[in-house]
Each structure stands twice: as structure tokens, then as C-alpha cells.
mmCIF file with all atom_site columns, C-alpha atoms in Angstrom:
data_model
loop_
_atom_site.group_PDB
_atom_site.id
_atom_site.type_symbol
_atom_site.label_atom_id
_atom_site.label_alt_id
_atom_site.label_comp_id
_atom_site.label_asym_id
_atom_site.label_entity_id
_atom_site.label_seq_id
_atom_site.pdbx_PDB_ins_code
_atom_site.Cartn_x
_atom_site.Cartn_y
_atom_site.Cartn_z
_atom_site.occupancy
_atom_site.B_iso_or_equiv
_atom_site.pdbx_formal_charge
_atom_site.auth_seq_id
_atom_site.auth_comp_id
_atom_site.auth_asym_id
_atom_site.auth_atom_id
_atom_site.pdbx_PDB_model_num
ATOM 1   C CA . MET A 1 1   ? 22.769  1.100  -13.166 1.00 0.00 ? 22  MET A CA 1
ATOM 2   C CA . LEU A 1 2   ? 20.732  4.204  -11.449 1.00 0.00 ? 23  LEU A CA 1
ATOM 3   C CA . ASP A 1 3   ? 18.907  5.842  -14.918 1.00 0.00 ? 24  ASP A CA 1
ATOM 4   C CA . PHE A 1 4   ? 17.079  10.110 -13.847 1.00 0.00 ? 25  PHE A CA 1
ATOM 5   C CA . SER A 1 5   ? 16.682  10.872 -17.750 1.00 0.00 ? 26  SER A CA 1
ATOM 6   C CA . VAL A 1 6   ? 13.153  9.405  -18.199 1.00 0.00 ? 27  VAL A CA 1
ATOM 7   C CA . PHE A 1 7   ? 11.611  11.619 -15.506 1.00 0.00 ? 28  PHE A CA 1
ATOM 8   C CA . THR A 1 8   ? 11.367  14.520 -18.470 1.00 0.00 ? 29  THR A CA 1
ATOM 9   C CA . PRO A 1 9   ? 9.041   17.760 -17.330 1.00 0.00 ? 30  PRO A CA 1
ATOM 10  C CA . ALA A 1 10  ? 5.860   15.530 -19.489 1.00 0.00 ? 31  ALA A CA 1
ATOM 11  C CA . VAL A 1 11  ? 6.622   12.828 -16.887 1.00 0.00 ? 32  VAL A CA 1
ATOM 12  C CA . PHE A 1 12  ? 6.412   14.958 -13.718 1.00 0.00 ? 33  PHE A CA 1
ATOM 13  C CA . GLN A 1 13  ? 3.213   17.733 -15.579 1.00 0.00 ? 34  GLN A CA 1
ATOM 14  C CA . ALA A 1 14  ? 1.480   13.575 -16.140 1.00 0.00 ? 35  ALA A CA 1
ATOM 15  C CA . TYR A 1 15  ? 2.325   12.087 -12.902 1.00 0.00 ? 36  TYR A CA 1
ATOM 16  C CA . ILE A 1 16  ? 3.448   14.262 -9.871  1.00 0.00 ? 37  ILE A CA 1
ATOM 17  C CA . LEU A 1 17  ? 2.139   17.617 -10.077 1.00 0.00 ? 38  LEU A CA 1
ATOM 18  C CA . ASN A 1 18  ? -1.774  16.934 -9.457  1.00 0.00 ? 39  ASN A CA 1
ATOM 19  C CA . GLY A 1 19  ? -0.428  14.860 -6.268  1.00 0.00 ? 40  GLY A CA 1
ATOM 20  C CA . LEU A 1 20  ? 2.177   17.553 -5.443  1.00 0.00 ? 41  LEU A CA 1
ATOM 21  C CA . TYR A 1 21  ? -1.101  19.735 -5.756  1.00 0.00 ? 42  TYR A CA 1
ATOM 22  C CA . PHE A 1 22  ? -2.452  18.238 -4.245  1.00 0.00 ? 43  PHE A CA 1
ATOM 23  C CA . SER A 1 23  ? -0.244  17.476 -1.006  1.00 0.00 ? 44  SER A CA 1
ATOM 24  C CA . LEU A 1 24  ? 0.513   21.186 -0.418  1.00 0.00 ? 45  LEU A CA 1
ATOM 25  C CA . VAL A 1 25  ? -3.801  21.384 -0.900  1.00 0.00 ? 46  VAL A CA 1
ATOM 26  C CA . LEU A 1 26  ? -5.330  18.866 2.351   1.00 0.00 ? 47  LEU A CA 1
ATOM 27  C CA . THR A 1 27  ? -1.201  20.190 3.534   1.00 0.00 ? 48  THR A CA 1
ATOM 28  C CA . LEU A 1 28  ? -3.354  24.015 3.954   1.00 0.00 ? 49  LEU A CA 1
ATOM 29  C CA . VAL A 1 29  ? -6.922  22.783 4.928   1.00 0.00 ? 50  VAL A CA 1
ATOM 30  C CA . ALA A 1 30  ? -5.613  20.604 7.764   1.00 0.00 ? 51  ALA A CA 1
ATOM 31  C CA . THR A 1 31  ? -3.793  23.302 9.044   1.00 0.00 ? 52  THR A CA 1
ATOM 32  C CA . LEU A 1 32  ? -6.499  25.607 8.999   1.00 0.00 ? 53  LEU A CA 1
ATOM 33  C CA . GLY A 1 33  ? -8.654  22.820 9.411   1.00 0.00 ? 54  GLY A CA 1
ATOM 34  C CA . GLY A 1 34  ? -7.105  22.282 12.614  1.00 0.00 ? 55  GLY A CA 1
ATOM 35  C CA . ILE A 1 35  ? -6.145  25.318 13.673  1.00 0.00 ? 56  ILE A CA 1
ATOM 36  C CA . VAL A 1 36  ? -9.844  26.259 13.766  1.00 0.00 ? 57  VAL A CA 1
ATOM 37  C CA . PHE A 1 37  ? -11.194 22.841 15.001  1.00 0.00 ? 58  PHE A CA 1
ATOM 38  C CA . GLY A 1 38  ? -7.941  23.221 18.022  1.00 0.00 ? 59  GLY A CA 1
ATOM 39  C CA . THR A 1 39  ? -8.781  26.800 19.262  1.00 0.00 ? 60  THR A CA 1
ATOM 40  C CA . ILE A 1 40  ? -12.446 25.496 20.823  1.00 0.00 ? 61  ILE A CA 1
ATOM 41  C CA . LEU A 1 41  ? -11.052 22.152 21.801  1.00 0.00 ? 62  LEU A CA 1
ATOM 42  C CA . ALA A 1 42  ? -8.490  24.227 23.492  1.00 0.00 ? 63  ALA A CA 1
ATOM 43  C CA . LEU A 1 43  ? -10.915 27.049 24.789  1.00 0.00 ? 64  LEU A CA 1
ATOM 44  C CA . LEU A 1 44  ? -13.687 24.023 26.222  1.00 0.00 ? 65  LEU A CA 1
ATOM 45  C CA . ARG A 1 45  ? -10.276 22.442 28.382  1.00 0.00 ? 66  ARG A CA 1
ATOM 46  C CA . LEU A 1 46  ? -9.880  26.381 29.778  1.00 0.00 ? 67  LEU A CA 1
ATOM 47  C CA . SER A 1 47  ? -13.529 27.297 30.068  1.00 0.00 ? 68  SER A CA 1
ATOM 48  C CA . GLY A 1 48  ? -13.621 25.485 33.644  1.00 0.00 ? 69  GLY A CA 1
ATOM 49  C CA . ILE A 1 49  ? -16.841 24.001 32.851  1.00 0.00 ? 70  ILE A CA 1
ATOM 50  C CA . LYS A 1 50  ? -16.517 20.555 34.047  1.00 0.00 ? 71  LYS A CA 1
ATOM 51  C CA . PRO A 1 51  ? -18.205 18.496 31.362  1.00 0.00 ? 72  PRO A CA 1
ATOM 52  C CA . LEU A 1 52  ? -16.815 20.587 28.128  1.00 0.00 ? 73  LEU A CA 1
ATOM 53  C CA . GLU A 1 53  ? -14.182 19.619 29.589  1.00 0.00 ? 74  GLU A CA 1
ATOM 54  C CA . LEU A 1 54  ? -13.770 16.151 29.932  1.00 0.00 ? 75  LEU A CA 1
ATOM 55  C CA . VAL A 1 55  ? -15.468 15.921 26.080  1.00 0.00 ? 76  VAL A CA 1
ATOM 56  C CA . ALA A 1 56  ? -12.375 17.854 24.677  1.00 0.00 ? 77  ALA A CA 1
ATOM 57  C CA . ALA A 1 57  ? -9.788  16.483 26.968  1.00 0.00 ? 78  ALA A CA 1
ATOM 58  C CA . THR A 1 58  ? -10.980 12.992 25.510  1.00 0.00 ? 79  THR A CA 1
ATOM 59  C CA . TYR A 1 59  ? -11.208 14.383 22.304  1.00 0.00 ? 80  TYR A CA 1
ATOM 60  C CA . VAL A 1 60  ? -7.690  14.707 22.847  1.00 0.00 ? 81  VAL A CA 1
ATOM 61  C CA . ASN A 1 61  ? -6.275  12.655 24.383  1.00 0.00 ? 82  ASN A CA 1
ATOM 62  C CA . GLY A 1 62  ? -7.822  9.658  22.642  1.00 0.00 ? 83  GLY A CA 1
ATOM 63  C CA . MET A 1 63  ? -6.233  11.241 19.124  1.00 0.00 ? 84  MET A CA 1
ATOM 64  C CA . ARG A 1 64  ? -2.962  11.834 19.576  1.00 0.00 ? 85  ARG A CA 1
ATOM 65  C CA . SER A 1 65  ? -3.145  8.049  21.939  1.00 0.00 ? 86  SER A CA 1
ATOM 66  C CA . ILE A 1 66  ? -3.715  6.360  18.175  1.00 0.00 ? 87  ILE A CA 1
ATOM 67  C CA . PRO A 1 67  ? -1.773  6.993  15.000  1.00 0.00 ? 88  PRO A CA 1
ATOM 68  C CA . LEU A 1 68  ? -2.195  8.315  11.818  1.00 0.00 ? 89  LEU A CA 1
ATOM 69  C CA . LEU A 1 69  ? -2.567  5.289  10.007  1.00 0.00 ? 90  LEU A CA 1
ATOM 70  C CA . MET A 1 70  ? -4.412  3.348  12.103  1.00 0.00 ? 91  MET A CA 1
ATOM 71  C CA . VAL A 1 71  ? -7.024  6.352  11.567  1.00 0.00 ? 92  VAL A CA 1
ATOM 72  C CA . LEU A 1 72  ? -7.146  6.934  8.406   1.00 0.00 ? 93  LEU A CA 1
ATOM 73  C CA . LEU A 1 73  ? -7.824  3.537  7.781   1.00 0.00 ? 94  LEU A CA 1
ATOM 74  C CA . TRP A 1 74  ? -10.150 3.284  10.385  1.00 0.00 ? 95  TRP A CA 1
ATOM 75  C CA . PHE A 1 75  ? -12.216 6.972  8.549   1.00 0.00 ? 96  PHE A CA 1
ATOM 76  C CA . PHE A 1 76  ? -11.810 5.012  5.062   1.00 0.00 ? 97  PHE A CA 1
ATOM 77  C CA . LEU A 1 77  ? -13.276 0.967  5.416   1.00 0.00 ? 98  LEU A CA 1
ATOM 78  C CA . MET A 1 78  ? -15.742 1.883  9.148   1.00 0.00 ? 99  MET A CA 1
ATOM 79  C CA . VAL A 1 79  ? -17.361 5.367  6.757   1.00 0.00 ? 100 VAL A CA 1
ATOM 80  C CA . PRO A 1 80  ? -18.637 4.153  4.085   1.00 0.00 ? 101 PRO A CA 1
ATOM 81  C CA . PHE A 1 81  ? -19.689 0.745  6.139   1.00 0.00 ? 102 PHE A CA 1
ATOM 82  C CA . ILE A 1 82  ? -22.130 2.772  7.983   1.00 0.00 ? 103 ILE A CA 1
ATOM 83  C CA . ILE A 1 83  ? -23.102 5.069  5.183   1.00 0.00 ? 104 ILE A CA 1
ATOM 84  C CA . GLY A 1 84  ? -23.850 2.923  3.601   1.00 0.00 ? 105 GLY A CA 1
ATOM 85  C CA . ARG A 1 85  ? -21.130 4.422  0.171   1.00 0.00 ? 106 ARG A CA 1
ATOM 86  C CA . PRO A 1 86  ? -17.968 5.129  -0.519  1.00 0.00 ? 107 PRO A CA 1
ATOM 87  C CA . ILE A 1 87  ? -16.981 8.588  0.034   1.00 0.00 ? 108 ILE A CA 1
ATOM 88  C CA . GLY A 1 88  ? -13.825 8.629  -1.556  1.00 0.00 ? 109 GLY A CA 1
ATOM 89  C CA . ALA A 1 89  ? -9.723  8.933  -0.469  1.00 0.00 ? 110 ALA A CA 1
ATOM 90  C CA . GLU A 1 90  ? -9.686  11.940 -1.140  1.00 0.00 ? 111 GLU A CA 1
ATOM 91  C CA . LEU A 1 91  ? -11.934 13.819 1.103   1.00 0.00 ? 112 LEU A CA 1
ATOM 92  C CA . THR A 1 92  ? -11.813 10.552 3.586   1.00 0.00 ? 113 THR A CA 1
ATOM 93  C CA . ALA A 1 93  ? -8.115  12.198 4.047   1.00 0.00 ? 114 ALA A CA 1
ATOM 94  C CA . VAL A 1 94  ? -9.043  15.803 4.787   1.00 0.00 ? 115 VAL A CA 1
ATOM 95  C CA . ILE A 1 95  ? -12.299 15.265 6.687   1.00 0.00 ? 116 ILE A CA 1
ATOM 96  C CA . THR A 1 96  ? -9.448  12.357 8.644   1.00 0.00 ? 117 THR A CA 1
ATOM 97  C CA . PHE A 1 97  ? -5.935  14.896 8.240   1.00 0.00 ? 118 PHE A CA 1
ATOM 98  C CA . ILE A 1 98  ? -8.913  17.779 9.952   1.00 0.00 ? 119 ILE A CA 1
ATOM 99  C CA . ALA A 1 99  ? -9.883  16.030 12.814  1.00 0.00 ? 120 ALA A CA 1
ATOM 100 C CA . PHE A 1 100 ? -6.180  14.898 13.814  1.00 0.00 ? 121 PHE A CA 1
ATOM 101 C CA . GLU A 1 101 ? -4.496  17.782 13.653  1.00 0.00 ? 122 GLU A CA 1
ATOM 102 C CA . ALA A 1 102 ? -7.105  19.916 16.020  1.00 0.00 ? 123 ALA A CA 1
ATOM 103 C CA . ALA A 1 103 ? -5.343  17.254 19.115  1.00 0.00 ? 124 ALA A CA 1
ATOM 104 C CA . TYR A 1 104 ? -1.962  18.827 18.337  1.00 0.00 ? 125 TYR A CA 1
ATOM 105 C CA . PHE A 1 105 ? -2.701  22.228 17.572  1.00 0.00 ? 126 PHE A CA 1
ATOM 106 C CA . SER A 1 106 ? -5.399  22.766 20.585  1.00 0.00 ? 127 SER A CA 1
ATOM 107 C CA . GLU A 1 107 ? -2.474  21.670 23.240  1.00 0.00 ? 128 GLU A CA 1
ATOM 108 C CA . ILE A 1 108 ? -0.136  23.999 21.026  1.00 0.00 ? 129 ILE A CA 1
ATOM 109 C CA . VAL A 1 109 ? -3.356  26.156 21.012  1.00 0.00 ? 130 VAL A CA 1
ATOM 110 C CA . ARG A 1 110 ? -4.179  25.437 25.106  1.00 0.00 ? 131 ARG A CA 1
ATOM 111 C CA . ALA A 1 111 ? 0.338   26.729 25.897  1.00 0.00 ? 132 ALA A CA 1
ATOM 112 C CA . GLY A 1 112 ? 0.220   29.847 23.910  1.00 0.00 ? 133 GLY A CA 1
ATOM 113 C CA . ILE A 1 113 ? -3.356  30.598 25.596  1.00 0.00 ? 134 ILE A CA 1
ATOM 114 C CA . GLN A 1 114 ? -1.226  29.273 29.284  1.00 0.00 ? 135 GLN A CA 1
ATOM 115 C CA . SER A 1 115 ? 2.269   31.648 28.362  1.00 0.00 ? 136 SER A CA 1
ATOM 116 C CA . ILE A 1 116 ? -0.291  34.738 28.531  1.00 0.00 ? 137 ILE A CA 1
ATOM 117 C CA . SER A 1 117 ? 0.531   36.668 31.616  1.00 0.00 ? 138 SER A CA 1
ATOM 118 C CA . ARG A 1 118 ? -2.094  36.694 34.436  1.00 0.00 ? 139 ARG A CA 1
ATOM 119 C CA . GLY A 1 119 ? -1.619  40.309 33.884  1.00 0.00 ? 140 GLY A CA 1
ATOM 120 C CA . GLN A 1 120 ? -2.890  40.798 30.579  1.00 0.00 ? 141 GLN A CA 1
ATOM 121 C CA . VAL A 1 121 ? -6.789  38.506 31.922  1.00 0.00 ? 142 VAL A CA 1
ATOM 122 C CA . PHE A 1 122 ? -7.062  41.095 34.771  1.00 0.00 ? 143 PHE A CA 1
ATOM 123 C CA . ALA A 1 123 ? -6.588  44.351 32.676  1.00 0.00 ? 144 ALA A CA 1
ATOM 124 C CA . GLY A 1 124 ? -8.774  43.350 30.749  1.00 0.00 ? 145 GLY A CA 1
ATOM 125 C CA . GLN A 1 125 ? -11.617 42.279 32.784  1.00 0.00 ? 146 GLN A CA 1
ATOM 126 C CA . ALA A 1 126 ? -10.260 45.681 34.470  1.00 0.00 ? 147 ALA A CA 1
ATOM 127 C CA . LEU A 1 127 ? -11.694 47.496 31.257  1.00 0.00 ? 148 LEU A CA 1
ATOM 128 C CA . GLY A 1 128 ? -14.786 45.822 31.213  1.00 0.00 ? 149 GLY A CA 1
ATOM 129 C CA . MET A 1 129 ? -14.812 42.630 29.199  1.00 0.00 ? 150 MET A CA 1
ATOM 130 C CA . SER A 1 130 ? -16.358 39.555 28.873  1.00 0.00 ? 151 SER A CA 1
ATOM 131 C CA . TYR A 1 131 ? -14.957 35.756 29.145  1.00 0.00 ? 152 TYR A CA 1
ATOM 132 C CA . GLY A 1 132 ? -15.366 36.074 25.184  1.00 0.00 ? 153 GLY A CA 1
ATOM 133 C CA . GLN A 1 133 ? -13.815 39.589 24.536  1.00 0.00 ? 154 GLN A CA 1
ATOM 134 C CA . ASN A 1 134 ? -11.016 38.878 26.893  1.00 0.00 ? 155 ASN A CA 1
ATOM 135 C CA . MET A 1 135 ? -10.021 35.972 24.938  1.00 0.00 ? 156 MET A CA 1
ATOM 136 C CA . ARG A 1 136 ? -10.741 37.070 21.440  1.00 0.00 ? 157 ARG A CA 1
ATOM 137 C CA . LEU A 1 137 ? -9.500  40.989 22.201  1.00 0.00 ? 158 LEU A CA 1
ATOM 138 C CA . VAL A 1 138 ? -6.474  40.725 24.105  1.00 0.00 ? 159 VAL A CA 1
ATOM 139 C CA . ILE A 1 139 ? -5.732  35.994 24.971  1.00 0.00 ? 160 ILE A CA 1
ATOM 140 C CA . LEU A 1 140 ? -6.017  35.359 21.227  1.00 0.00 ? 161 LEU A CA 1
ATOM 141 C CA . PRO A 1 141 ? -3.785  37.906 18.888  1.00 0.00 ? 162 PRO A CA 1
ATOM 142 C CA . GLN A 1 142 ? -0.963  37.344 21.733  1.00 0.00 ? 163 GLN A CA 1
ATOM 143 C CA . ALA A 1 143 ? -1.302  33.378 21.830  1.00 0.00 ? 164 ALA A CA 1
ATOM 144 C CA . PHE A 1 144 ? -1.309  33.383 18.338  1.00 0.00 ? 165 PHE A CA 1
ATOM 145 C CA . ARG A 1 145 ? 1.748   35.549 17.668  1.00 0.00 ? 166 ARG A CA 1
ATOM 146 C CA . ASN A 1 146 ? 3.706   33.431 19.594  1.00 0.00 ? 167 ASN A CA 1
ATOM 147 C CA . MET A 1 147 ? 2.642   30.344 17.964  1.00 0.00 ? 168 MET A CA 1
ATOM 148 C CA . ILE A 1 148 ? 3.384   31.402 14.706  1.00 0.00 ? 169 ILE A CA 1
ATOM 149 C CA . PRO A 1 149 ? 6.895   28.828 14.506  1.00 0.00 ? 170 PRO A CA 1
ATOM 150 C CA . VAL A 1 150 ? 5.015   26.565 17.021  1.00 0.00 ? 171 VAL A CA 1
ATOM 151 C CA . PHE A 1 151 ? 2.169   26.760 14.521  1.00 0.00 ? 172 PHE A CA 1
ATOM 152 C CA . LEU A 1 152 ? 4.029   26.454 10.975  1.00 0.00 ? 173 LEU A CA 1
ATOM 153 C CA . THR A 1 153 ? 6.911   23.488 12.715  1.00 0.00 ? 174 THR A CA 1
ATOM 154 C CA . GLN A 1 154 ? 3.199   21.394 12.435  1.00 0.00 ? 175 GLN A CA 1
ATOM 155 C CA . THR A 1 155 ? 2.935   22.227 9.817   1.00 0.00 ? 176 THR A CA 1
ATOM 156 C CA . ILE A 1 156 ? 5.439   20.359 8.165   1.00 0.00 ? 177 ILE A CA 1
ATOM 157 C CA . ILE A 1 157 ? 5.582   17.334 9.820   1.00 0.00 ? 178 ILE A CA 1
ATOM 158 C CA . LEU A 1 158 ? 1.063   17.184 8.712   1.00 0.00 ? 179 LEU A CA 1
ATOM 159 C CA . PHE A 1 159 ? 3.016   18.337 4.861   1.00 0.00 ? 180 PHE A CA 1
ATOM 160 C CA . GLN A 1 160 ? 5.817   14.624 5.935   1.00 0.00 ? 181 GLN A CA 1
ATOM 161 C CA . ASP A 1 161 ? 2.445   12.916 7.159   1.00 0.00 ? 182 ASP A CA 1
ATOM 162 C CA . THR A 1 162 ? 0.760   13.144 3.549   1.00 0.00 ? 183 THR A CA 1
ATOM 163 C CA . SER A 1 163 ? 2.816   10.643 2.732   1.00 0.00 ? 184 SER A CA 1
ATOM 164 C CA . LEU A 1 164 ? 0.318   8.373  4.946   1.00 0.00 ? 185 LEU A CA 1
ATOM 165 C CA . VAL A 1 165 ? -2.227  8.763  2.109   1.00 0.00 ? 186 VAL A CA 1
ATOM 166 C CA . TYR A 1 166 ? -0.582  6.786  -0.213  1.00 0.00 ? 187 TYR A CA 1
ATOM 167 C CA . ILE A 1 167 ? -2.454  3.529  2.109   1.00 0.00 ? 188 ILE A CA 1
ATOM 168 C CA . ILE A 1 168 ? -6.069  4.356  0.681   1.00 0.00 ? 189 ILE A CA 1
ATOM 169 C CA . THR A 1 169 ? -4.910  5.469  -2.989  1.00 0.00 ? 190 THR A CA 1
ATOM 170 C CA . ALA A 1 170 ? -5.201  9.220  -2.361  1.00 0.00 ? 191 ALA A CA 1
ATOM 171 C CA . HIS A 1 171 ? -3.146  10.946 -4.841  1.00 0.00 ? 192 HIS A CA 1
ATOM 172 C CA . ASP A 1 172 ? -0.749  12.951 -3.587  1.00 0.00 ? 193 ASP A CA 1
ATOM 173 C CA . LEU A 1 173 ? 2.887   13.331 -3.976  1.00 0.00 ? 194 LEU A CA 1
ATOM 174 C CA . LEU A 1 174 ? 4.029   10.503 -3.045  1.00 0.00 ? 195 LEU A CA 1
ATOM 175 C CA . HIS A 1 175 ? 1.520   8.260  -5.227  1.00 0.00 ? 196 HIS A CA 1
ATOM 176 C CA . GLY A 1 176 ? 2.491   10.677 -7.958  1.00 0.00 ? 197 GLY A CA 1
ATOM 177 C CA . PHE A 1 177 ? 6.154   9.463  -7.745  1.00 0.00 ? 198 PHE A CA 1
ATOM 178 C CA . THR A 1 178 ? 4.396   5.235  -7.897  1.00 0.00 ? 199 THR A CA 1
ATOM 179 C CA . VAL A 1 179 ? 3.036   5.547  -10.214 1.00 0.00 ? 200 VAL A CA 1
ATOM 180 C CA . ALA A 1 180 ? 5.645   6.900  -12.400 1.00 0.00 ? 201 ALA A CA 1
ATOM 181 C CA . GLY A 1 181 ? 8.280   4.441  -11.396 1.00 0.00 ? 202 GLY A CA 1
ATOM 182 C CA . ASN A 1 182 ? 5.957   1.377  -11.574 1.00 0.00 ? 203 ASN A CA 1
ATOM 183 C CA . ASN A 1 183 ? 5.234   2.837  -15.866 1.00 0.00 ? 204 ASN A CA 1
ATOM 184 C CA . LEU A 1 184 ? 8.652   4.428  -16.218 1.00 0.00 ? 205 LEU A CA 1
ATOM 185 C CA . SER A 1 185 ? 10.262  1.043  -14.939 1.00 0.00 ? 206 SER A CA 1
ATOM 186 C CA . ARG A 1 186 ? 12.347  2.952  -12.673 1.00 0.00 ? 207 ARG A CA 1
ATOM 187 C CA . PRO A 1 187 ? 10.912  2.198  -9.524  1.00 0.00 ? 208 PRO A CA 1
ATOM 188 C CA . ARG A 1 188 ? 14.500  2.916  -6.873  1.00 0.00 ? 209 ARG A CA 1
ATOM 189 C CA . GLU A 1 189 ? 15.003  6.148  -9.126  1.00 0.00 ? 210 GLU A CA 1
ATOM 190 C CA . SER A 1 190 ? 11.493  7.289  -9.211  1.00 0.00 ? 211 SER A CA 1
ATOM 191 C CA . TYR A 1 191 ? 11.725  6.914  -5.273  1.00 0.00 ? 212 TYR A CA 1
ATOM 192 C CA . ILE A 1 192 ? 14.574  8.831  -5.039  1.00 0.00 ? 213 ILE A CA 1
ATOM 193 C CA . LEU A 1 193 ? 13.012  11.599 -6.419  1.00 0.00 ? 214 LEU A CA 1
ATOM 194 C CA . ALA A 1 194 ? 10.250  12.194 -3.965  1.00 0.00 ? 215 ALA A CA 1
ATOM 195 C CA . ALA A 1 195 ? 12.549  11.637 -1.710  1.00 0.00 ? 216 ALA A CA 1
ATOM 196 C CA . VAL A 1 196 ? 14.528  14.798 -2.259  1.00 0.00 ? 217 VAL A CA 1
ATOM 197 C CA . ILE A 1 197 ? 11.533  16.423 -3.316  1.00 0.00 ? 218 ILE A CA 1
ATOM 198 C CA . TYR A 1 198 ? 10.518  15.801 -0.105  1.00 0.00 ? 219 TYR A CA 1
ATOM 199 C CA . PHE A 1 199 ? 13.298  17.345 1.497   1.00 0.00 ? 220 PHE A CA 1
ATOM 200 C CA . VAL A 1 200 ? 13.349  20.936 -0.401  1.00 0.00 ? 221 VAL A CA 1
ATOM 201 C CA . ILE A 1 201 ? 10.233  21.735 0.884   1.00 0.00 ? 222 ILE A CA 1
ATOM 202 C CA . CYS A 1 202 ? 10.236  21.001 4.113   1.00 0.00 ? 223 CYS A CA 1
ATOM 203 C CA . PHE A 1 203 ? 14.180  22.006 4.518   1.00 0.00 ? 224 PHE A CA 1
ATOM 204 C CA . SER A 1 204 ? 12.687  25.397 2.328   1.00 0.00 ? 225 SER A CA 1
ATOM 205 C CA . LEU A 1 205 ? 9.912   25.221 4.990   1.00 0.00 ? 226 LEU A CA 1
ATOM 206 C CA . SER A 1 206 ? 12.273  25.220 7.873   1.00 0.00 ? 227 SER A CA 1
ATOM 207 C CA . TRP A 1 207 ? 13.787  28.259 7.085   1.00 0.00 ? 228 TRP A CA 1
ATOM 208 C CA . ILE A 1 208 ? 10.711  30.297 7.206   1.00 0.00 ? 229 ILE A CA 1
ATOM 209 C CA . VAL A 1 209 ? 10.306  29.142 10.798  1.00 0.00 ? 230 VAL A CA 1
ATOM 210 C CA . LYS A 1 210 ? 13.178  30.023 11.376  1.00 0.00 ? 231 LYS A CA 1
ATOM 211 C CA . ARG A 1 211 ? 13.301  33.077 10.163  1.00 0.00 ? 232 ARG A CA 1
ATOM 212 C CA . VAL A 1 212 ? 9.903   33.960 11.527  1.00 0.00 ? 233 VAL A CA 1
ATOM 213 C CA . GLN A 1 213 ? 11.318  33.136 14.963  1.00 0.00 ? 234 GLN A CA 1
ATOM 214 C CA . GLN A 1 214 ? 13.824  35.379 15.025  1.00 0.00 ? 235 GLN A CA 1
ATOM 215 C CA . LYS A 1 215 ? 11.808  38.345 13.769  1.00 0.00 ? 236 LYS A CA 1
ATOM 216 C CA . ILE A 1 216 ? 9.132   37.863 16.295  1.00 0.00 ? 237 ILE A CA 1
ATOM 217 C CA . ALA A 1 217 ? 12.343  37.701 19.403  1.00 0.00 ? 238 ALA A CA 1
ATOM 218 C CA . ILE A 1 218 ? 12.873  41.373 17.592  1.00 0.00 ? 239 ILE A CA 1
ATOM 219 C CA . ILE A 1 219 ? 9.687   42.279 18.267  1.00 0.00 ? 240 ILE A CA 1
ATOM 220 C CA . ARG A 1 220 ? 9.572   41.453 21.948  1.00 0.00 ? 241 ARG A CA 1
#
């Protein structure tokens, strides 16, 4: 029989909250870092300079062709071997997620920039703006506004993917439930509760994305 009574507020505070905190922080940091790094990659791919385009395209296509789990394991196992000392599971997760998600955010940003009418580009040029000024003041603000729902959707996927850091023993939400379930001898109940919490968070974020899409549609 399933018994959830052992999962008291004290148990959640002792095992779950720290894991939830790390999962949320990892999601936020990886999203912001991924957007910044991804925007740079997108601009390189649209720069018209062949060597820069090749480097950015190789990075993006390479990252998108490898499962995140493999990238996590390679970084976790190979970096300490190369530098001669461990860097910790949490730092490994942060760096890996930023590097990996940048490839996906890069494609989102690139598509967003290309969706802006060429007339906007010509208008900036007619005002005497340089390429950088035109991109920073005219193109990117409009592109980012259009990309907000897609950014949020990718963030939801990113939050779900944070459960993969369990494989490198980082103390995320799933790891907290696993430890609690093992210590209380209730692993089934523990994983059911974990699924419920993941569902509630992701469903809430999906609802927010839908509302944002409606608001952006009204603005347009």
C-alpha cells in the first residue's frame, strides 16, 4: 500500500527544498547564460563572415547532435582528468547547461532575427546606423519581443532536463526525492510526488506561456 503520510513538512524541508532551489537556480542561470551565449552565436552565423559563420554553425550543430546526458557525463569525467582536479557536480551542471542550451537558444534567436522585415533593416540604414547600432536598437528589441513565448517554452524544457544532473550526483529536485524515498523506505511514493511537483511547475509555466502569447498577439 502507498503511504504518503511520512512526507511531512519537516521531510520536505530537510530533503526536497534544497534540491528544488538548485533546480530553479540552474534553470534560471542556464536560461540567461544560454540566451546571452546563444545570441552571440546567432549574430556570428548572420555576420556574413564565413570563418565566424563556420565556427558558430559547427558549435551549434555539434551540440544539437549530442544528447545532453552525454555532454554532462563527458564534462563531469573529462574536465577533472584534463585539469587535474574535480570541479564539483553543481558547477559541472551549470557550465554544461549553459554551453548546451546556447545552441538551442541560438537557433531561436537566429529565427527571430530573420523573422523581422527587411524594411526595418533598411529603415535603420537610412538613418545612418551602423550594423551594430541597427541590430542593437532596431532588430533585436523587436526580435526578442517575438521570441519571448519560445524562450519560455525552452525554459520549461530546460527545467525538465535539470533532472538529468541526478546522474552526476548533483543535489537537484529529483535527487532530493530519491534520498528522501530511500531514507524513509518509500521510493515509490517519493517518485510519485516528484512527478506531481514537476507536473505542477511545468503546467503553471505552460499557462504563463499561453498568457504571454495572447498579450503579444494583442500588441501585434
